[in-house]
Tab-separated table of C-alpha atoms in Angstrom:
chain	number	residue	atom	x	y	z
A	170	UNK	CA	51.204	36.790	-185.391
A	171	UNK	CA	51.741	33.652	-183.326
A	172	UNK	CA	48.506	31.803	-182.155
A	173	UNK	CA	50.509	30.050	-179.153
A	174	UNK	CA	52.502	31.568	-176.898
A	175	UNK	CA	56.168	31.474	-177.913
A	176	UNK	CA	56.642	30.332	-180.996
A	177	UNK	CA	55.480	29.953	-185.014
A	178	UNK	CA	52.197	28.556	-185.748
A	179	UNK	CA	51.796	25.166	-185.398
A	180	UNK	CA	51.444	23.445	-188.876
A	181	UNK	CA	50.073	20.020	-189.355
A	182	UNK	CA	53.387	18.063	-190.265
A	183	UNK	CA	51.377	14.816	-191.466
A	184	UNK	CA	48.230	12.561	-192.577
A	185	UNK	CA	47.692	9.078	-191.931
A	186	UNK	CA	45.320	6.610	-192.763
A	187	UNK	CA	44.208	3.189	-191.355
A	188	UNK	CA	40.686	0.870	-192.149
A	189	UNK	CA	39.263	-1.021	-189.737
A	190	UNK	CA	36.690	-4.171	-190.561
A	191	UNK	CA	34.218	-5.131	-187.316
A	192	UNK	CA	32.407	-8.265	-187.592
A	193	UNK	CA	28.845	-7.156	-186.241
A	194	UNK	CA	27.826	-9.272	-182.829
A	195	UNK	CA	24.164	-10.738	-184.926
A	196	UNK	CA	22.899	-9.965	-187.721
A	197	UNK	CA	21.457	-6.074	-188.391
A	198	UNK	CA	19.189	-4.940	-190.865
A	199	UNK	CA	16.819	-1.648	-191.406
A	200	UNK	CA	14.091	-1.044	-193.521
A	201	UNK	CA	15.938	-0.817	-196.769
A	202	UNK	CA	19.610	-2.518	-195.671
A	203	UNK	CA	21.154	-5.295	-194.254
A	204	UNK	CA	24.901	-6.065	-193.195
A	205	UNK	CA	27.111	-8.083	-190.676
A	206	UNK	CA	30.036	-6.296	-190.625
A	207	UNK	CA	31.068	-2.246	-190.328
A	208	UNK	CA	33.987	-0.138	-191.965
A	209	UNK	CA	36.178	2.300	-189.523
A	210	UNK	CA	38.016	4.703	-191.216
A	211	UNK	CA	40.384	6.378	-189.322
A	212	UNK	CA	42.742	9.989	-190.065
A	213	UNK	CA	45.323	10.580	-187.627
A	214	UNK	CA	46.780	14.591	-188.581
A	215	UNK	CA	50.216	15.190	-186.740
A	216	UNK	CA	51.846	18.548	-185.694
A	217	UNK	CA	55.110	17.736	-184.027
A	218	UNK	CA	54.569	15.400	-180.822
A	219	UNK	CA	50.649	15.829	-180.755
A	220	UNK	CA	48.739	14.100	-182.389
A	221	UNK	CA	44.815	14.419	-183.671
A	222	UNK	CA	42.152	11.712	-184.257
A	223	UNK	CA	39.379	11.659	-186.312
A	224	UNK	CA	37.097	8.530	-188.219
A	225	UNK	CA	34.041	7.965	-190.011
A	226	UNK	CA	31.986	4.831	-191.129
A	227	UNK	CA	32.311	4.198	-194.470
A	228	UNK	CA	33.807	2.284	-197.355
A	229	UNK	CA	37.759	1.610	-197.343
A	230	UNK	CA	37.961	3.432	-200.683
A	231	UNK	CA	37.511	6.709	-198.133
A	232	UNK	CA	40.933	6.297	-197.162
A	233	UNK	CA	42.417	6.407	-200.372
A	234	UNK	CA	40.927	9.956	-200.673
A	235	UNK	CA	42.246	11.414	-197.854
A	236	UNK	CA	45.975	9.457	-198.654
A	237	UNK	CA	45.582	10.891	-202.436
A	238	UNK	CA	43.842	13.859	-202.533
A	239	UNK	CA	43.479	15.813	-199.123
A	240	UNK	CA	46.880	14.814	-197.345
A	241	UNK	CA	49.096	16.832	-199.197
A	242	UNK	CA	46.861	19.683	-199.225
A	243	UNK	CA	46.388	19.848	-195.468
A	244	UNK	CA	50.417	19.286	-195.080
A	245	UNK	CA	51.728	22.146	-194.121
A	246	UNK	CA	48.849	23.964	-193.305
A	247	UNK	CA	48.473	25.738	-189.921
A	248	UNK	CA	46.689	23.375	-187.499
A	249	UNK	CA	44.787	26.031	-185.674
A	250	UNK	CA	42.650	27.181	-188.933
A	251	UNK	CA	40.955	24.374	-189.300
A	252	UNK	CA	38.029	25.948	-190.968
A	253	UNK	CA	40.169	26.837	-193.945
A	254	UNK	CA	41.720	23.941	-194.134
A	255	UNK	CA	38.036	22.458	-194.830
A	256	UNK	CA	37.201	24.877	-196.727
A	257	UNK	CA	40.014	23.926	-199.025
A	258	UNK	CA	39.113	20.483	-198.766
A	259	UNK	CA	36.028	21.167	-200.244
A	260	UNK	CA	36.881	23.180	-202.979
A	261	UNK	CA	39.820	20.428	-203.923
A	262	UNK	CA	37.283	17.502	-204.228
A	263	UNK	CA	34.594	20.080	-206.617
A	264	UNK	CA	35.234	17.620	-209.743
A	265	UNK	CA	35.562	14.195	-207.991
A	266	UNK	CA	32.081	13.636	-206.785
A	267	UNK	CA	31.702	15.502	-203.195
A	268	UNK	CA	28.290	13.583	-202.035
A	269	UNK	CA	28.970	10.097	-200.539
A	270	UNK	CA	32.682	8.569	-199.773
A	271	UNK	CA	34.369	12.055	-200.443
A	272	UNK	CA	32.533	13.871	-198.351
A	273	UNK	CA	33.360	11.278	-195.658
A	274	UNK	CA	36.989	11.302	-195.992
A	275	UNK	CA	36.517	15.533	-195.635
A	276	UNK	CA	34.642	14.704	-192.367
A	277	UNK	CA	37.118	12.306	-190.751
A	278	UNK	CA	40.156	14.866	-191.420
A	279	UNK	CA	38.076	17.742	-189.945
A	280	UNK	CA	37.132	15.912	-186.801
A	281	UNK	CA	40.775	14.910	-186.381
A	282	UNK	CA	41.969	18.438	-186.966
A	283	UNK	CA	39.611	19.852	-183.777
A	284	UNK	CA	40.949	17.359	-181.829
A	285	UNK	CA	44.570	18.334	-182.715
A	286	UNK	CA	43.769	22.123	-182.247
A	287	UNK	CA	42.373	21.528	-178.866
A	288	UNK	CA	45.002	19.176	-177.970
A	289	UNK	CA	47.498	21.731	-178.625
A	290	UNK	CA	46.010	24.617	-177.018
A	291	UNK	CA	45.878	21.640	-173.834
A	292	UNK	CA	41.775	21.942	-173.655
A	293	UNK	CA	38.984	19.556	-174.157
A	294	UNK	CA	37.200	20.651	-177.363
A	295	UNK	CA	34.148	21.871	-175.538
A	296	UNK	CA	36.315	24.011	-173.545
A	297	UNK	CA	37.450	25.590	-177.160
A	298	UNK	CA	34.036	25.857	-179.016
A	299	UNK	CA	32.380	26.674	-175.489
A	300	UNK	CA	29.772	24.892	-173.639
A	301	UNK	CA	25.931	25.411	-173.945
A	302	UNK	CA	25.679	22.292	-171.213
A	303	UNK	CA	27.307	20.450	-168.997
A	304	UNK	CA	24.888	16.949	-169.799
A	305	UNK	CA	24.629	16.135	-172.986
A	306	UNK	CA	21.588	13.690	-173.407
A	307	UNK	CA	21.286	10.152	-175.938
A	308	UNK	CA	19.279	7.700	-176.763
A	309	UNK	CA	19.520	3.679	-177.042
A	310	UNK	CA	19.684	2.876	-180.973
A	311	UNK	CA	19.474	-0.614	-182.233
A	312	UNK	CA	16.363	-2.591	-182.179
A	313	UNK	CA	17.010	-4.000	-185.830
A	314	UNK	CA	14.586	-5.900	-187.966
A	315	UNK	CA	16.776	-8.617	-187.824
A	316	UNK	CA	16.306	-9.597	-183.861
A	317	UNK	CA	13.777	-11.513	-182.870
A	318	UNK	CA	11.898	-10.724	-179.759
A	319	UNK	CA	13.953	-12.428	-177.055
A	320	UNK	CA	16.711	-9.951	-178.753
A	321	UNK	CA	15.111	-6.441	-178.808
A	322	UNK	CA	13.534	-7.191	-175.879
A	323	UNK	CA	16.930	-7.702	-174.022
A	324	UNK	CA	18.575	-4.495	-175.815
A	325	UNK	CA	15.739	-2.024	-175.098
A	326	UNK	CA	15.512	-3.719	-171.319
A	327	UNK	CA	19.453	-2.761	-171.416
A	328	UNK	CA	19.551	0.550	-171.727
A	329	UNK	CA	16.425	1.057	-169.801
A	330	UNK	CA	16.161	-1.069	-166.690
A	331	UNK	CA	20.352	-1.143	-166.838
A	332	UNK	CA	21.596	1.867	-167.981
A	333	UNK	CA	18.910	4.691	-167.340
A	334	UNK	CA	18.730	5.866	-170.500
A	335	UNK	CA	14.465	7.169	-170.619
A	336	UNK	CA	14.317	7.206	-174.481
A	337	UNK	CA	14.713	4.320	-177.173
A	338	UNK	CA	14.449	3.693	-180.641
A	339	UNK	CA	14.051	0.669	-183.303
A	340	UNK	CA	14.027	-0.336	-186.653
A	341	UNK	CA	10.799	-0.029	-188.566
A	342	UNK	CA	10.026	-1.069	-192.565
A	343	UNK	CA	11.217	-4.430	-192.794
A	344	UNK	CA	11.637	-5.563	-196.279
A	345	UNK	CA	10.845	-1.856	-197.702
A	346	UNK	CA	7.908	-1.616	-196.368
A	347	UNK	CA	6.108	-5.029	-196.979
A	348	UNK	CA	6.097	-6.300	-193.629
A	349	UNK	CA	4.148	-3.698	-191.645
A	350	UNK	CA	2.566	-6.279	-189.574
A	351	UNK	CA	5.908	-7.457	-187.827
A	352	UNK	CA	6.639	-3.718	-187.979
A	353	UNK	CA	3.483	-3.174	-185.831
A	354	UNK	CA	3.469	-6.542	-183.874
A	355	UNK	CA	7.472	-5.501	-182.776
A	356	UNK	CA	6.461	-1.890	-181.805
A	357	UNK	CA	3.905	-3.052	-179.470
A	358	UNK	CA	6.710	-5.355	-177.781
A	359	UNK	CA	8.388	-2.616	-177.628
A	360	UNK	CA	6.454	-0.651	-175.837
A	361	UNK	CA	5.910	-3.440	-173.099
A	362	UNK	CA	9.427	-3.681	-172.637
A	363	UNK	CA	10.215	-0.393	-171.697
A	364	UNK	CA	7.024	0.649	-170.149
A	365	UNK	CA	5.020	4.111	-170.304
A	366	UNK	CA	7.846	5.867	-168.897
A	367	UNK	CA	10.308	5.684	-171.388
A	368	UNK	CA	10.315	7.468	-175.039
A	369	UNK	CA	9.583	5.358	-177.707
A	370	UNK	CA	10.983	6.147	-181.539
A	371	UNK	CA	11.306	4.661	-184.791
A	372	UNK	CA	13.046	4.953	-187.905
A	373	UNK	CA	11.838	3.543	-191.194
A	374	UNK	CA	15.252	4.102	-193.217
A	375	UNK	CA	12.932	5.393	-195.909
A	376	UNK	CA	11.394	2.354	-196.110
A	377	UNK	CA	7.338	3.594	-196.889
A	378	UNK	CA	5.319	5.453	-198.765
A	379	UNK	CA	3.746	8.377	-198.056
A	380	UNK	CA	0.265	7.253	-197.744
A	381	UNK	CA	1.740	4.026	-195.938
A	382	UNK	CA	3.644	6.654	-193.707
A	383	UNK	CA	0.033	8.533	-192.926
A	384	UNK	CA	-2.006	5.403	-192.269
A	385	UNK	CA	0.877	4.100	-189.955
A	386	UNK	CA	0.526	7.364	-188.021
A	387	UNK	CA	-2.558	6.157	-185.261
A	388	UNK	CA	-0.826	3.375	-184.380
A	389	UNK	CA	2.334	4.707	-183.652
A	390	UNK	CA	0.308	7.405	-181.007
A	391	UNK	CA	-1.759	4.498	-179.188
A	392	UNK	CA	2.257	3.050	-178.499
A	393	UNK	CA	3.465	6.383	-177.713
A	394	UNK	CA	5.518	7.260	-180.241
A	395	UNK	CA	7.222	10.415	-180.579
A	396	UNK	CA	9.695	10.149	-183.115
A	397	UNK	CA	8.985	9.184	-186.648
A	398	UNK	CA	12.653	8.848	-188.386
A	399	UNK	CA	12.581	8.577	-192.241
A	400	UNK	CA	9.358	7.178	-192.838
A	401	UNK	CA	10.176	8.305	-196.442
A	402	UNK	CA	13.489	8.898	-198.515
A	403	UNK	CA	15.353	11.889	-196.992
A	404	UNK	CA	15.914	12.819	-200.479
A	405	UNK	CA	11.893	12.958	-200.692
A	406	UNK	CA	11.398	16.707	-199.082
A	407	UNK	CA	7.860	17.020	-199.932
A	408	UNK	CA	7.149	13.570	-198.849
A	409	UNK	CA	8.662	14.127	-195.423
A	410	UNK	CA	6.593	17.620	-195.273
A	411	UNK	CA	3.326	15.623	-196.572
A	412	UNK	CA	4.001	12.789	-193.651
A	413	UNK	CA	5.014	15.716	-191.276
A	414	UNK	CA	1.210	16.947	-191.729
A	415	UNK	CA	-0.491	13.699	-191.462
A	416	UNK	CA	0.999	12.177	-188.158
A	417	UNK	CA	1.308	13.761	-185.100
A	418	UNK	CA	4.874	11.921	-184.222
A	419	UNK	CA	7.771	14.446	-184.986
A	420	UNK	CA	9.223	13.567	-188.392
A	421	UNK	CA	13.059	13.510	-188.318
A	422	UNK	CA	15.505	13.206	-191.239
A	423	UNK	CA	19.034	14.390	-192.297
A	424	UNK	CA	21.303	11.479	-191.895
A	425	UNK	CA	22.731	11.476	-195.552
A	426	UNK	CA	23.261	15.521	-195.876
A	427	UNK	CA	26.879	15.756	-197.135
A	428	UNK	CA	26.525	19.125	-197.743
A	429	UNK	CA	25.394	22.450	-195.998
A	430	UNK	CA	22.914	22.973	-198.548
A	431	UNK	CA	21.442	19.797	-198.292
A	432	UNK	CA	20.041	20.608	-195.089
A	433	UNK	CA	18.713	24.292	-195.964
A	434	UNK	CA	16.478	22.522	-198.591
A	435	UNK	CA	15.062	19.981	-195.785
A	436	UNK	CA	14.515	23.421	-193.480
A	437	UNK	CA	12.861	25.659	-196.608
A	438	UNK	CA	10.183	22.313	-197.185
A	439	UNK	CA	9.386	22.355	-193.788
A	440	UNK	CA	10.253	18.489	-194.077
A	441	UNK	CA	11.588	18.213	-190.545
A	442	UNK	CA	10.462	19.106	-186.927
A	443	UNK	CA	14.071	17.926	-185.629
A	444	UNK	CA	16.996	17.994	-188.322
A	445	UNK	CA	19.919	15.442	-187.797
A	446	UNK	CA	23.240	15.691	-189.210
A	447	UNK	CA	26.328	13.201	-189.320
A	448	UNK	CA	30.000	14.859	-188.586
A	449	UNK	CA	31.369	11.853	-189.994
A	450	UNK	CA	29.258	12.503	-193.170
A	451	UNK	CA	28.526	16.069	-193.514
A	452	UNK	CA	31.744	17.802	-193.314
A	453	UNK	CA	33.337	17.043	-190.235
A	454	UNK	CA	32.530	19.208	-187.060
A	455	UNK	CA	32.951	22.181	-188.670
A	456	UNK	CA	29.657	22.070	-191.029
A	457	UNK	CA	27.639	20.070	-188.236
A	458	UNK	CA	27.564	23.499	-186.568
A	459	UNK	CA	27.029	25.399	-189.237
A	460	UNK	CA	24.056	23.259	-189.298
A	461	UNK	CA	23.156	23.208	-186.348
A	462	UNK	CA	22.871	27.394	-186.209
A	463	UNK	CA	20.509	26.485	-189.861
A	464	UNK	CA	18.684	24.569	-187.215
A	465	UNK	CA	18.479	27.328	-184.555
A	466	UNK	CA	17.499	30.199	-187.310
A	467	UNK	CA	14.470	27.798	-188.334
A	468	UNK	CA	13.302	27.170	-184.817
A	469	UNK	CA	14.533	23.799	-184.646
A	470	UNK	CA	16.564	21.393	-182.593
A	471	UNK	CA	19.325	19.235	-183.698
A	472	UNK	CA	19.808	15.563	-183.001
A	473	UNK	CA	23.583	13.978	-183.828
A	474	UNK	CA	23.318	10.590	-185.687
A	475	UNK	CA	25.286	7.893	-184.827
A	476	UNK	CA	29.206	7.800	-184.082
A	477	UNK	CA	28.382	9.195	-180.604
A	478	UNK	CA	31.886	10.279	-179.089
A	479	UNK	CA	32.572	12.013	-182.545
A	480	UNK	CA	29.572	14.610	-181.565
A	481	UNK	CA	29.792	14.830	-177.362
A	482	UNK	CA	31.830	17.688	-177.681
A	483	UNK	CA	30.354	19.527	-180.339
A	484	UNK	CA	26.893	19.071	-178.917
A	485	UNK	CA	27.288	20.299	-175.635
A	486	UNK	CA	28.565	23.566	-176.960
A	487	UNK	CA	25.465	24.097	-179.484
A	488	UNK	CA	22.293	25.705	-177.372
A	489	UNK	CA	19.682	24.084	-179.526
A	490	UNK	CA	20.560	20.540	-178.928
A	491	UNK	CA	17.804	17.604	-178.724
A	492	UNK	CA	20.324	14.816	-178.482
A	493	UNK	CA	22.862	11.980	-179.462
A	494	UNK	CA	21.969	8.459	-180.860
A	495	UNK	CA	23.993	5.856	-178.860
A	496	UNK	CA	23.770	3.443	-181.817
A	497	UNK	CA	24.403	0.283	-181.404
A	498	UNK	CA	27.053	-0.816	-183.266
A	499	UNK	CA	29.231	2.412	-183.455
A	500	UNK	CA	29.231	2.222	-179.590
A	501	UNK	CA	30.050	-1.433	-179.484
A	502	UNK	CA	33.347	-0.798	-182.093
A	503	UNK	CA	34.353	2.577	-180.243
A	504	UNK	CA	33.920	1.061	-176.731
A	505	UNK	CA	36.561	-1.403	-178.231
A	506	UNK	CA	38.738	0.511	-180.083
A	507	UNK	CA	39.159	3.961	-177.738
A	508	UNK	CA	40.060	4.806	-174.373
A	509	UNK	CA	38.165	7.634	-173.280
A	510	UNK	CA	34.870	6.664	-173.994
A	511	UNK	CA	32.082	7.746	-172.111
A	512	UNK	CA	29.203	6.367	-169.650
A	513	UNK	CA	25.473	6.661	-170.833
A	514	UNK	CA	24.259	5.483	-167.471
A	515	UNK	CA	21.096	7.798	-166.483
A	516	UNK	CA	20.364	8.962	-170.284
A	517	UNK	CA	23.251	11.690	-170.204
A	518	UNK	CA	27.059	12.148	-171.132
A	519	UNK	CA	29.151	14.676	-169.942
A	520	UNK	CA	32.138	15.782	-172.634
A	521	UNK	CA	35.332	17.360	-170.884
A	522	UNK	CA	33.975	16.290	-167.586
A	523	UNK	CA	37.748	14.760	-166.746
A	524	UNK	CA	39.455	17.778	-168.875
A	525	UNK	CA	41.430	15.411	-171.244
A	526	UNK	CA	42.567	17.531	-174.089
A	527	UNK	CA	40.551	17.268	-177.437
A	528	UNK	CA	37.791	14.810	-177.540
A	529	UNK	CA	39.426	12.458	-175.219
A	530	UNK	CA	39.596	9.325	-177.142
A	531	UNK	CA	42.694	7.436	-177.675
A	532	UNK	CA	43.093	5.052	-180.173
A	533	UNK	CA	44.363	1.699	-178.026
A	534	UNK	CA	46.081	-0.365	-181.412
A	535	UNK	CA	46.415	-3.570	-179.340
A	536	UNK	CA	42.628	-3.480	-179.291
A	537	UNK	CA	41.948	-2.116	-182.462
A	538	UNK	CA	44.849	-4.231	-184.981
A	539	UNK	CA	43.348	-7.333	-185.334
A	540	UNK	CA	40.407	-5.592	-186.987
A	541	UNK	CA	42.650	-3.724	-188.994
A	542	UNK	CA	42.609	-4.234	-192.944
A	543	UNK	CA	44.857	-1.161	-194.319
């Protein structure tokens, strides 16, 4: 039985691979990391004359996976089943490690095979998984440990006084941990920057102890803050649930889950009051709503981390969305590499809004070349 009107079923007829290098525009560091330059890799799946985009952040050594070990086995396959094709993605990769880089080069091959099926059937993707919401909302990410004040002060004043967006979120943990006094002295500035009004969050990149966690927990309620991000490893479930008790910010991890599983354990410790998930990480699109329905069955609200315009689409169609993280630097590289992009003015996005097939980006290669290392 044909899935489009007239004709076989479309079958992906190609895979291609290119790695991009972007110098950062300062210096960025977290709790526990610190880098000046980020890694696009990008999958480009072809079915005759259309033509489907995915990426993820990452080391180059991503694209050699998808070039080696998932190209030929998505070849051929019909374009329209993309959860079987990632489903035999998955199973492929069972001896080579699927955790970390692998998992990543799964990811960028699934988003770019949703944006090939919805380019084909000539809808935007949240006109093929369905829309929970029109407005999809995000917050500012950035605020790293590496600014000094003149600098997060201008970035949070950005997206506040600027760009409308009513919820913000920095760096905390400097130096794992050991310099809680800048950590406190820079959420206090932070606050005065963006006034009462605004949402205030953190994220400590696992940065802290427990107990350092807890005792942290007053102060960040006198600056009114509501989101606690990894004040302990994600990989640290009871710690997360032990923090979760002791503050009264909502504790948040989820980030690094590169498998489904992952993020039933997080749910089953009660280690979360909001779980994140990365498409560009976890699976691709297809097992960032698989868990966001974990999410939904526990009660719970899912945020998207990082590599906004990867998640618009999905997000609007998933009822139990909190929101998107406009980080930074993934916004600053996709601004410049993509046409399409969207506008974050007033604290909202709206996917599909123009009815451009798929997700809408295009990859502009005059803008994107001189970056480009393989």
């Amino acid at each position: 039985m044909s899935h489009l009107p007239g004709g076989a079923d479309p079958v992906v007829d190609s895979v291609t691979t290119s790695v991009y290098h972007v110098p950062t525009d300062a210096p960025e560091g977290d709790g526990t990391l610190a880098w000046d330059s980020t890694t696009m890799v990008v999958a480009q799946v072809r079915s005759g004359g259309t033509m489907g985009l995915g990426y993820t952040y990452g080391a180059a050594a991503t694209a050699q996976v998808i070039d080696e070990q998932l190209a030929g086995l998505v070849t051929d396959r019909c374009a329209l089943d993309v959860p079987g094709v990632n489903e035999a993605m998955s199973r492929a990769v069972r001896n080579d490690g699927r955790p970390g880089l692998v998992a990543g080069a799964i990811s960028a091959v699934d988003i770019a095979l949703w944006d090939l099926k919805a380019r084909l059937l000539e809808l935007p993707l949240v006109g093929l998984l369905g829309a929970s919401r029109t407005d999809v909302p995000v917050y500012g990410s950035g605020g790293f440990t590496t600014y000094d004040d003149q600098q997060q002060d201008r970035q949070l004043r950005t997206w506040v006084a600027e760009q409308g967006i009513p919820r913000v979120k920095i760096k905390i943990g400097e130096s794992w941990g050991t310099a809680e006094p800048r950590d406190r002295r820079r959420i206090a500035l932070a606050r005065r920057s963006i006034g009462d009004a605004t949402e205030l969050y953190v994220d400590a990149n696992g940065a802290f102890s427990c107990k350092q966690a807890i005792r942290l927990g007053p102060y960040l309620d006198t600056h009114g803050v509501t989101w606690f991000e990894e004040p302990v490893s994600s990989d640290d479930t009871a710690g997360l649930a032990q923090v979760r008790a002791g503050v009264a910010a909502e504790v948040t991890a989820g980030e690094y889950g590169y498998t489904l599983p992952y993020f039933w354990h997080l749910l089953q410790a009660g280690a979360v009051d909001c779980l994140q998930a990365d498409a560009t990480r976890c699976g691709g699109l297809t097992v960032w709503l698989r868990t966001a329905a974990l999410a939904e069955a526990a009660g719970l609200q899912i945020s998207g981390h990082c590599a906004p315009h990867v998640h618009t689409h999905a997000a609007a169609s998933v009822p139990n969305l909190r929101h998107l993280e406009w980080f930074h630097d993934h916004v600053r590289i996709e601004n410049l590499f993509f046409s399409g992009v969207l506008d974050p003015a007033g604290g909202t996005v709206r996917p599909g809004d123009d009815r451009s097939p798929g997700h809408g980006l295009t990859l502009c290669a005059d803008r994107a070349d001189p970056y480009r290392i393989a």
